[in-house]
């Protein structure tokens, strides 16, 4: 969720088959149950596995997933299985609460002071901000997050207090290089 900004409900509804390793440079996730705007219903999107998400997901599928279920080929096999078993012995789908509680427990154990502050939604904001700071433009971030409106994406991007000054310095450096090239 912190790498590609998935909503907790979107992550819970992903199937193993929603990973499309062969699409794009890094693979993509087929988010079939994205949030729709103003009652439009679920909005599908393809989310590129950027920002290291491809490596994290490959590790999870290859090294962790099999501890919950052993049938990678079962239609509808959840990407994030629950610890609870169904009557047929297969794993069900993890729920929103399990992901939220797991994140809270991990934050309390590893990030003192963040246990009540770090939520899946905060991870979406973190993802948007990190992608922006890494050079992704707002339109690309909008696509990744599945926002209908760029104004919503702009609310998700939090920049450092020195952003204007840093941009000015970078602009001055680019101008100096152009001038240097003209004088040669």
XYZ file of C-alpha atoms in Angstrom:
184
model
C 0.000 0.000 0.000
C 2.884 2.370 0.682
C 4.563 1.618 -2.649
C 1.652 2.000 -5.081
C -0.992 3.666 -2.917
C -3.673 1.000 -2.879
C -6.720 1.557 -0.705
C -7.109 -1.114 1.973
C -10.361 -2.290 0.363
C -8.616 -2.619 -3.019
C -5.774 -4.665 -1.542
C -8.210 -7.038 0.167
C -10.073 -7.760 -3.085
C -7.018 -8.584 -5.212
C -6.583 -12.116 -6.570
C -3.291 -13.782 -7.480
C -4.450 -13.626 -11.094
C -4.635 -9.823 -10.823
C -0.838 -9.671 -10.939
C 0.144 -9.199 -14.577
C 3.903 -9.761 -14.507
C 4.170 -9.502 -18.297
C 2.628 -6.014 -18.640
C 4.859 -2.946 -18.756
C 8.427 -2.766 -17.525
C 7.719 -3.896 -13.967
C 4.394 -5.691 -14.198
C 0.993 -4.345 -13.215
C -1.815 -4.984 -10.761
C -5.302 -5.200 -12.176
C -7.363 -3.369 -9.572
C -10.853 -4.588 -10.476
C -12.598 -3.115 -7.450
C -11.349 0.463 -7.336
C -13.408 3.104 -5.623
C -15.921 4.798 -7.879
C -16.704 8.489 -7.578
C -20.178 9.733 -6.678
C -21.941 6.388 -7.001
C -20.375 5.438 -10.343
C -19.547 1.972 -9.059
C -16.161 0.252 -8.970
C -13.560 1.833 -11.244
C -10.991 -0.549 -12.706
C -7.404 0.467 -13.307
C -4.002 -1.042 -14.026
C -1.418 -0.031 -11.431
C 2.234 -0.351 -12.492
C 4.388 -2.165 -9.952
C 6.764 0.768 -9.598
C 8.653 2.000 -6.554
C 9.951 -1.487 -5.696
C 6.449 -2.964 -5.511
C 7.406 -5.604 -8.090
C 10.191 -6.956 -5.864
C 8.060 -6.830 -2.705
C 5.152 -8.590 -4.396
C 7.364 -11.248 -5.985
C 8.926 -11.984 -2.573
C 5.474 -12.211 -0.976
C 4.069 -14.551 -3.637
C 7.158 -16.790 -3.809
C 8.125 -16.963 -0.133
C 5.069 -16.108 1.976
C 1.858 -16.853 0.093
C 2.389 -20.632 0.133
C 2.284 -20.629 3.932
C -1.408 -19.677 3.720
C -2.538 -21.659 0.689
C -0.910 -24.187 -1.601
C -2.930 -23.849 -4.807
C -1.627 -20.952 -6.910
C -3.862 -22.044 -9.802
C -7.206 -21.980 -7.981
C -9.556 -19.469 -9.669
C -10.222 -16.552 -7.346
C -7.272 -17.365 -5.075
C -6.823 -14.197 -2.991
C -3.531 -12.342 -3.251
C -3.718 -11.635 0.466
C -5.194 -14.730 2.097
C -6.640 -14.905 5.567
C -5.258 -17.212 8.229
C -8.750 -18.679 8.506
C -9.558 -21.718 6.390
C -12.716 -22.352 4.424
C -14.601 -25.654 4.651
C -12.637 -26.996 1.641
C -9.302 -26.204 3.353
C -8.417 -23.225 1.161
C -7.726 -19.785 2.569
C -10.314 -17.061 2.448
C -9.658 -13.425 1.713
C -8.057 -11.166 4.339
C -10.394 -8.502 5.677
C -9.969 -4.748 6.027
C -9.739 -5.019 9.808
C -6.946 -7.599 9.669
C -4.817 -5.306 7.488
C -5.557 -2.261 9.620
C -4.831 -4.125 12.872
C -1.685 -5.705 11.436
C -0.359 -2.310 10.382
C -1.195 -0.857 13.794
C 0.588 -3.720 15.593
C 3.660 -3.375 13.349
C 3.731 0.397 13.878
C 3.487 -0.002 17.651
C 6.301 -2.566 17.633
C 8.666 -0.820 15.221
C 7.684 2.857 15.149
C 7.036 4.042 18.697
C 4.587 6.921 18.753
C 3.038 6.024 15.403
C 0.742 3.183 16.517
C -2.410 5.296 16.437
C -1.298 7.594 13.601
C -0.122 5.202 10.886
C -3.114 3.931 8.915
C -3.514 2.479 5.417
C -4.846 5.854 4.297
C -1.743 7.603 5.634
C 0.272 5.142 3.514
C -1.623 6.396 0.407
C -0.597 9.963 1.245
C 2.984 8.798 1.887
C 3.030 6.989 -1.462
C 1.762 10.050 -3.354
C 4.313 12.307 -1.660
C 7.216 9.927 -2.263
C 6.292 9.442 -5.924
C 6.102 13.222 -6.382
C 9.431 13.798 -4.639
C 10.871 11.038 -6.837
C 9.929 12.983 -9.962
C 6.550 11.516 -10.986
C 4.191 14.162 -12.304
C 0.737 14.739 -10.790
C -1.127 13.156 -13.720
C 0.850 9.916 -13.340
C 0.243 9.919 -9.577
C -3.454 10.486 -10.241
C -3.504 7.348 -12.417
C -1.647 5.273 -9.832
C -3.988 6.307 -7.010
C -7.116 5.986 -9.131
C -8.395 9.508 -8.540
C -11.020 10.940 -10.877
C -9.918 14.519 -10.203
C -6.408 15.993 -10.146
C -7.482 18.275 -7.282
C -7.864 15.204 -5.064
C -4.383 13.996 -6.014
C -2.971 17.412 -5.133
C -4.409 17.034 -1.617
C -2.507 13.758 -1.234
C 0.904 15.171 -2.138
C 2.661 16.703 0.861
C 5.899 18.497 0.085
C 8.681 19.649 2.332
C 8.709 23.214 3.624
C 11.773 24.009 1.504
C 10.147 22.907 -1.786
C 10.006 26.402 -3.308
C 13.574 27.206 -2.339
C 14.828 23.836 -3.593
C 13.034 24.346 -6.928
C 14.526 27.823 -7.258
C 18.068 26.532 -6.616
C 17.574 23.725 -9.146
C 16.287 26.252 -11.704
C 19.308 28.477 -11.135
C 21.630 25.516 -11.664
C 19.860 24.586 -14.936
C 20.087 28.206 -16.131
C 23.802 28.344 -15.292
C 24.439 25.161 -17.297
C 22.519 26.539 -20.299
C 24.494 29.795 -20.133
C 27.741 27.869 -19.846
C 26.787 25.862 -22.952
C 25.999 29.049 -24.905
C 29.354 30.628 -23.997
C 31.364 27.700 -25.299
